[in-house]
Coordinates of C-alpha atoms in Angstrom, one line a residue:
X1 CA 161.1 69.9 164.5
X2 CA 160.5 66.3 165.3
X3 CA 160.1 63.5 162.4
X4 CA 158.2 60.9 161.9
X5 CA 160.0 58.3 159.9
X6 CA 157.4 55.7 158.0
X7 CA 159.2 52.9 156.5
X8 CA 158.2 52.5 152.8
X9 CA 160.4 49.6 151.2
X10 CA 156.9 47.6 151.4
X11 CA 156.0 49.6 148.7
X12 CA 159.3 48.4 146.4
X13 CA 158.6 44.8 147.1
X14 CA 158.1 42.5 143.9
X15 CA 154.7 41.8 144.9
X16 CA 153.3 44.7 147.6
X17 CA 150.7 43.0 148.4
X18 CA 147.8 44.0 151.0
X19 CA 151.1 45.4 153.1
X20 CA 151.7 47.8 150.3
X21 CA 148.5 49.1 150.3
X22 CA 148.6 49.3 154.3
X23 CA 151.8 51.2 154.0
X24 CA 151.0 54.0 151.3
X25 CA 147.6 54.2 152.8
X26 CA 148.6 54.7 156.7
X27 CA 151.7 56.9 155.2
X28 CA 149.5 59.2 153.5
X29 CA 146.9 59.6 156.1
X30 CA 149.9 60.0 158.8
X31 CA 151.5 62.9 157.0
X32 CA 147.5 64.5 156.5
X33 CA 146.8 64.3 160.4
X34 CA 150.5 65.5 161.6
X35 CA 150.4 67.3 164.9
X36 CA 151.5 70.8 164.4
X37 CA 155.5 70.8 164.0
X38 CA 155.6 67.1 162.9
X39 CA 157.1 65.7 159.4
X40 CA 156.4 62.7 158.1
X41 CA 158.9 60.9 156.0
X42 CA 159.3 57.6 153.7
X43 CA 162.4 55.4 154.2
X44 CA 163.8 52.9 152.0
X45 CA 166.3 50.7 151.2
X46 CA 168.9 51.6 149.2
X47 CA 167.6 50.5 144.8
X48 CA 167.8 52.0 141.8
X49 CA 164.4 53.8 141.8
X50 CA 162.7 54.7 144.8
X51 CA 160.3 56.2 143.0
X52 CA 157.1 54.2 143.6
X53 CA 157.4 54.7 147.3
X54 CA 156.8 58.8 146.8
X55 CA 153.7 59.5 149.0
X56 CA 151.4 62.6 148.9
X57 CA 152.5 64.3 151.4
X58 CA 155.5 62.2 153.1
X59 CA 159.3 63.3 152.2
X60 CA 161.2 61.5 151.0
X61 CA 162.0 58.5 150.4
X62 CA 165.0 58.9 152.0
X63 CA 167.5 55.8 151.6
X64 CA 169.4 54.0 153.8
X65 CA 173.2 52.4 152.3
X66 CA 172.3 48.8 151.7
X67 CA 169.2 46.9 149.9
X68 CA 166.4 45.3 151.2
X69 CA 168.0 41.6 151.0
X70 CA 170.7 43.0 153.4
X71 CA 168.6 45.4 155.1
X72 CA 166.2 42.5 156.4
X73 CA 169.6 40.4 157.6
X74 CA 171.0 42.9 159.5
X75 CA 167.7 43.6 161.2
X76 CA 167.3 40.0 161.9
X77 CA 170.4 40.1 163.7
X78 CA 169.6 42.6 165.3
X79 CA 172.6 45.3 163.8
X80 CA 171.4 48.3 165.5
X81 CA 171.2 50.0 161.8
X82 CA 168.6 53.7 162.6
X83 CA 166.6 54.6 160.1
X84 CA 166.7 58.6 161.5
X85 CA 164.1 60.1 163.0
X86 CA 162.7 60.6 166.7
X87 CA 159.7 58.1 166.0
X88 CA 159.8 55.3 163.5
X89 CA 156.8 53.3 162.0
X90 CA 157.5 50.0 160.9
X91 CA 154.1 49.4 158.7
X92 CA 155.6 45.3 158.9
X93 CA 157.8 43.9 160.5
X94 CA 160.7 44.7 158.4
X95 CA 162.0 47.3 161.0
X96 CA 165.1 47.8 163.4
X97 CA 164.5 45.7 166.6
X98 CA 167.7 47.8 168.8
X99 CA 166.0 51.5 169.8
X100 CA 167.7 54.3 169.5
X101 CA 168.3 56.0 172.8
X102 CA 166.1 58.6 173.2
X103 CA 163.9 57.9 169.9
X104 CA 161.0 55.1 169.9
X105 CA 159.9 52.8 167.7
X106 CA 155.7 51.4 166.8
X107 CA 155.7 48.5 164.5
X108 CA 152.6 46.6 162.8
X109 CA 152.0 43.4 162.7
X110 CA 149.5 42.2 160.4
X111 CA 148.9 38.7 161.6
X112 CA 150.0 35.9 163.4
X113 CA 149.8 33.2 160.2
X114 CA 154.0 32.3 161.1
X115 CA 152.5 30.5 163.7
X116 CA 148.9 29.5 163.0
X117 CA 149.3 28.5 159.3
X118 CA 153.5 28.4 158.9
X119 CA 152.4 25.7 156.2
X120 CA 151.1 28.9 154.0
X121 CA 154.2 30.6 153.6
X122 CA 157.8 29.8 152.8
X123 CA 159.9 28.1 155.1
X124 CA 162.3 30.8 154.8
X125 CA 159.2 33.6 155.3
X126 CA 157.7 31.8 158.3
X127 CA 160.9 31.7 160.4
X128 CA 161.8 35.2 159.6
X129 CA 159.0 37.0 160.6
X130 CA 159.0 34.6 163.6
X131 CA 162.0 36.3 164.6
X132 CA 161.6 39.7 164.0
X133 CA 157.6 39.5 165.2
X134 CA 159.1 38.2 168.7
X135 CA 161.5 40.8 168.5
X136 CA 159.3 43.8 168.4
X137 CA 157.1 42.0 170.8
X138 CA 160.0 42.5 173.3
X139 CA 161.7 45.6 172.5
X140 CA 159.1 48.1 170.3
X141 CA 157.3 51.0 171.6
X142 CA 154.1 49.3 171.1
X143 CA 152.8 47.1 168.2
X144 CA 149.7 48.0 166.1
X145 CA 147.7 45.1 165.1
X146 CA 144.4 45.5 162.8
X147 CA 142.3 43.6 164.4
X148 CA 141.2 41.9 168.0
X149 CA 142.0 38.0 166.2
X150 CA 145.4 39.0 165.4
X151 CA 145.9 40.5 169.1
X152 CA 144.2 37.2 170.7
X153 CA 146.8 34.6 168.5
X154 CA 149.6 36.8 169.5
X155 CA 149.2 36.4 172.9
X156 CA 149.0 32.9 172.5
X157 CA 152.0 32.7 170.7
X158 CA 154.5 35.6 171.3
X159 CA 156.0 36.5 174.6
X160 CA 156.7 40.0 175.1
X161 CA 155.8 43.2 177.1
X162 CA 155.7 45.8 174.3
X163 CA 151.4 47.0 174.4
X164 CA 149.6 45.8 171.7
X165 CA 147.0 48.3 170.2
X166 CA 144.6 47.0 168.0
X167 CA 143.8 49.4 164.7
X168 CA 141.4 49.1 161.5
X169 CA 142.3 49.8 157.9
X170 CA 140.2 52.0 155.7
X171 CA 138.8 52.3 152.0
X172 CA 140.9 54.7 149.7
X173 CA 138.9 57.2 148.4
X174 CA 139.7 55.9 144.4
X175 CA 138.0 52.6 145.3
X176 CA 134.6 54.7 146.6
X177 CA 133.0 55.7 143.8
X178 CA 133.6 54.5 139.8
X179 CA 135.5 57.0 137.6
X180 CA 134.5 58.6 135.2
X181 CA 135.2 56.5 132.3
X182 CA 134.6 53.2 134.1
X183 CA 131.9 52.4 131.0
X184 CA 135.3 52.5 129.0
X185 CA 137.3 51.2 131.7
X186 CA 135.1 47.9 131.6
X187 CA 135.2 47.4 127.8
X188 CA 138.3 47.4 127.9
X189 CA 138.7 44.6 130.3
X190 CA 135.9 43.1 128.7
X191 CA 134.0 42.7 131.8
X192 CA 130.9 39.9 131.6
X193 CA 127.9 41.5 132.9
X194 CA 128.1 39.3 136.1
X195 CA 130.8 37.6 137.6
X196 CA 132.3 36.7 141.6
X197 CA 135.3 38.6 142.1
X198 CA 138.3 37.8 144.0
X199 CA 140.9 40.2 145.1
X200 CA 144.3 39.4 146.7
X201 CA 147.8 38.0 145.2
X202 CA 148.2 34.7 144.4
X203 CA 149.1 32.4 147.2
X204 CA 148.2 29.2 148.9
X205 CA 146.7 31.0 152.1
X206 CA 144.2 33.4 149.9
X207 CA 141.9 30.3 149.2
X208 CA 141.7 30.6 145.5
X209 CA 141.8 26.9 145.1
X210 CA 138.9 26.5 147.2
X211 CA 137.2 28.5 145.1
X212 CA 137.8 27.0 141.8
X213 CA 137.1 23.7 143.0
X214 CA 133.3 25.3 144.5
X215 CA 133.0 26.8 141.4
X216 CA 133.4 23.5 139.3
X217 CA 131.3 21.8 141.6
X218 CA 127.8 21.3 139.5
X219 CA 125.2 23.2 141.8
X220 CA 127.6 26.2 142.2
X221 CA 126.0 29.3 140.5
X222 CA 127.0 29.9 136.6
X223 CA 128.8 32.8 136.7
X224 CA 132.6 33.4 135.9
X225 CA 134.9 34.4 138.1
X226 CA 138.0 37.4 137.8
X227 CA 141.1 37.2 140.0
X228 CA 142.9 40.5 140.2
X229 CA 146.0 40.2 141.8
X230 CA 149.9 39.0 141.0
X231 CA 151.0 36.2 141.4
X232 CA 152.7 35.2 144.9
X233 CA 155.0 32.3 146.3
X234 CA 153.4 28.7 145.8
X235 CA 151.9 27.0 143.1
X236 CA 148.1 28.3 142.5
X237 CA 146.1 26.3 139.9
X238 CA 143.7 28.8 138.2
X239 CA 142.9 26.7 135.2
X240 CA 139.3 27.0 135.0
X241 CA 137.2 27.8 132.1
X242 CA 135.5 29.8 134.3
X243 CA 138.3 31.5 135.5
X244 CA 140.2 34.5 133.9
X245 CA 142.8 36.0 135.8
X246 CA 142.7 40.5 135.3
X247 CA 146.7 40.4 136.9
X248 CA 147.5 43.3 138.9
X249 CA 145.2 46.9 138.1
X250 CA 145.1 50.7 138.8
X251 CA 143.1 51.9 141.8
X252 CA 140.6 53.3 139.0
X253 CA 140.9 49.6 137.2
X254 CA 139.9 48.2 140.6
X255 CA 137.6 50.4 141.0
X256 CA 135.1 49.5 137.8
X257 CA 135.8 45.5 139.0
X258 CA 134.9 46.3 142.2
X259 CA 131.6 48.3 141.9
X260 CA 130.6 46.0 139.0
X261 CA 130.9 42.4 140.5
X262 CA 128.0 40.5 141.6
X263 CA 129.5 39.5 145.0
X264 CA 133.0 39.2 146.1
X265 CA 134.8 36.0 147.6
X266 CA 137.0 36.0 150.3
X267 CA 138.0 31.9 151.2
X268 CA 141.0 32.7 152.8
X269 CA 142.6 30.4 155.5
X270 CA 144.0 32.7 157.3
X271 CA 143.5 36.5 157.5
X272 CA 144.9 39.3 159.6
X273 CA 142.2 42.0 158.5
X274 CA 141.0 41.0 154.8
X275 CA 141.2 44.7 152.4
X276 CA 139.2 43.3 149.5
X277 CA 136.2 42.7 152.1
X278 CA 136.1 46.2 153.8
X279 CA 136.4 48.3 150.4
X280 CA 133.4 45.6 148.8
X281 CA 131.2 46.4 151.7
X282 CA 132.1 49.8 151.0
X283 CA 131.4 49.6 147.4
X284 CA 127.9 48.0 148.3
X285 CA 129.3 44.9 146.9
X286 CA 127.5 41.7 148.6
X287 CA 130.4 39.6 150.4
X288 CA 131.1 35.6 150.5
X289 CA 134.1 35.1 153.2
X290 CA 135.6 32.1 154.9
X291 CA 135.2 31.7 158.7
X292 CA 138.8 32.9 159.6
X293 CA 138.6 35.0 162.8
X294 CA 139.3 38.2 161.3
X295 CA 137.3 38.0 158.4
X296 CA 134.4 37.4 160.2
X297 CA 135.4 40.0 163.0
X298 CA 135.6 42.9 160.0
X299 CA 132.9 41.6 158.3
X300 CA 130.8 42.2 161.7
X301 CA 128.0 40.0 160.5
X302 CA 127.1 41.9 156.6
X303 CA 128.7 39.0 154.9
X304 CA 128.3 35.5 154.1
X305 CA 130.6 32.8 155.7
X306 CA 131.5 29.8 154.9
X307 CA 133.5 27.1 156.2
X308 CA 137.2 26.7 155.3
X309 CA 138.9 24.9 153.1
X310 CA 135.0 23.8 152.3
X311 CA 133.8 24.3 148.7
X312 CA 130.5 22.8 149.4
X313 CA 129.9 25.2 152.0
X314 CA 131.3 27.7 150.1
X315 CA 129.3 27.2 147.1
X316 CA 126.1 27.3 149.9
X317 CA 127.3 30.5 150.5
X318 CA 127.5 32.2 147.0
X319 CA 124.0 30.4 146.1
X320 CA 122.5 32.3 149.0
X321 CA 123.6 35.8 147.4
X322 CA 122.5 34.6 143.6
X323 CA 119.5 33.3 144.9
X324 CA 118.3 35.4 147.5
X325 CA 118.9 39.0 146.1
X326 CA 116.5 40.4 148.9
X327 CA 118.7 38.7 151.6
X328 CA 122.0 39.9 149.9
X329 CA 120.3 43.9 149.8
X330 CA 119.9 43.5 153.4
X331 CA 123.7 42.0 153.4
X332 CA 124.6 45.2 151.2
X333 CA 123.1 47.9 153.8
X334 CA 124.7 46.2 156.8
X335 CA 128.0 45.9 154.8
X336 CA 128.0 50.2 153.9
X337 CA 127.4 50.6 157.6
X338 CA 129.9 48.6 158.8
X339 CA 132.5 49.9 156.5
X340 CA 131.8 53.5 157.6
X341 CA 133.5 52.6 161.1
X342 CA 136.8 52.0 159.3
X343 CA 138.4 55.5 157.8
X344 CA 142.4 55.8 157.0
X345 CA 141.9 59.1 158.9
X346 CA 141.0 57.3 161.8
X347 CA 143.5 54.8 161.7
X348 CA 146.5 57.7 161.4
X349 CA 144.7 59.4 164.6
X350 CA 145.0 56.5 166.4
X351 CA 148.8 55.0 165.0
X352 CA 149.8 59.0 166.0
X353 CA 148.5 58.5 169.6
X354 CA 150.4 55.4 169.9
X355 CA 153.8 57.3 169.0
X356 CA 152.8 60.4 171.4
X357 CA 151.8 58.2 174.0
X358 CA 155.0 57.0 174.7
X359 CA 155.9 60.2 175.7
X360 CA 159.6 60.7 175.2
X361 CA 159.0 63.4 172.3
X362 CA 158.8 67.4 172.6

């Protein structure tokens, strides 16, 4: 019986991130659309508790013998270390970069910011995925990227012959609808009636700066504004008296700050997809995003851009939601359209043609 092997240790990570939710999303949806005598499975590092990388409907986890810090060295250097199975997933580009005879390897590669804003991450983080990006480029299967910005800056900056195949994310079904008790749910958190809302962790690339600073500016619109997310690499001001941070939340949590904000801000610098602005459109939340490639490319015209690095313009951008709330309806229709196109069921379909495609399995 062939095996699928999905590689889960993104979901062990100190902060998981957008990756994490890629990875249990895209593992789960995997393991529901299987071809007939396929298993999926999760593969980790070896830790301590493997615990939250258990998937519905992927075995495992099953570890490997060393931990992540040593895992991602020997990878790097390209120790031909298997992870089993007769296909392997990489959902980033911690992955083996030597191929198994006879077994293949897809990898995905979120974005190409270690060369279009190194400045964003750490200078350990840039050079690292450097490496093991150009790696796969060369010597994968085939790469998954999530969307046609992140597959243009590739080719301008990676060699490599392995076929790049250009996939969407999708809106778990928790973030659809509010639960049951979200009435509950948002006294709790002691939601404000309105507020802008900004999903993602911590870091200098997400824009949250930019933000504050429009929202302190005296013509930006008076409403507060929730983070949710954890706390990254870099040093993120986010002392505002407008701003309250809600830390890292449940899918149901998320779900009640989601379908309750007045609009959602997106100011990144640098995107490879943007999660928080697909499941808002889906959540018929109006959207204010920056004008990085893929933002605007997902968005596919339902949202409301704004330059980067700009608060004025970003603060022109948030007024025109406030202010306009006929505009932002039509905004809000255009944006549950758009989202529709992007399903995890779709994206499995298409990741699982990628592996048969390559043709080397029974």
């Amino acid at each position: 019986m062939p095996e699928l092997v999905v590689l889960t240790d993104q979901l062990l990570a100190p902060v998981p991130g957008g990756t994490g939710r890629y990875t249990r999303e895209l593992a789960r949806a995997l393991a529901a659309t299987a071809p007939s005598g396929w298993t999926v499975t999760g593969v980790v590092a070896r830790c301590a508790d493997p615990s939250a990388a258990q998937i519905d409907g992927v075995e495992g986890p099953r570890m490997l013998p060393v931990p992540r810090p040593v895992l991602a060295r020997l990878w790097q250097r390209g120790v031909p270390l298997w992870p089993g199975g007769d296909a392997v997933h990489a959902p980033t580009p911690l992955s083996p970069t030597v191929v198994k005879r006879g077994r293949t390897l897809v990898a995905t590669v979120h974005d190409a910011v270690p060369w279009t804003h190194p400045e964003t991450l750490t200078p350990h983080g840039a050079q690292w995925h450097r490496t093991m990006v150009s790696r796969l480029m060369r010597r994968a299967g085939g790469i998954v990227v999530p969307t046609e910005a992140v597959a243009k800056e590739l080719a301008e900056h990676v060699a490599g012959s392995a076929p790049v195949h250009v996939v969407g994310h999708g809106v778990p079904e928790a973030l659809t609808e509010e639960p049951a008790d979200a009435d509950a749910v948002a006294r709790r958190l002691e939601l404000p009636p309105r507020y802008v809302l900004a999903v993602g962790t911590l870091e200098p690339r997400k824009g949250i700066d930019v933000l504050i600073a429009a929202m302190d500016l005296p013509e930006a619109p008076d409403l507060p504004v929730l983070l949710v997310g954890v706390t990254g690499w870099g040093r993120v001001d986010v002392s505002s008296e407008r701003v309250r941070s809600l830390g890292s939340l449940t899918d149901a949590e998320l779900a009640v700050v989601l379908h309750r904000a007045t609009l959602l801000a997106l100011p990144s610098r640098a995107e490879g997809f943007g999660l928080p602005l697909l499941e808002a459109m889906a959540a018929g939340v109006p959207v204010v995003h920056s004008d990085a490639p893929a933002l605007v490319e997902v968005a596919g015209g339902a949202g409301f851009t704004s330059r980067r690095g700009d608060p004025k313009s970003l603060v022109a951008a948030l007024r025109t939601v406030v202010d306009e709330p006929a505009v932002a309806r039509e905004a809000v229709a255009r944006g549950r359209t758009r989202a529709a196109e992007f399903t995890w069921r779709g994206a499995a379909e298409s990741v699982w043609a990628v592996h048969l495609g390559l043709g080397t399995h029974s």
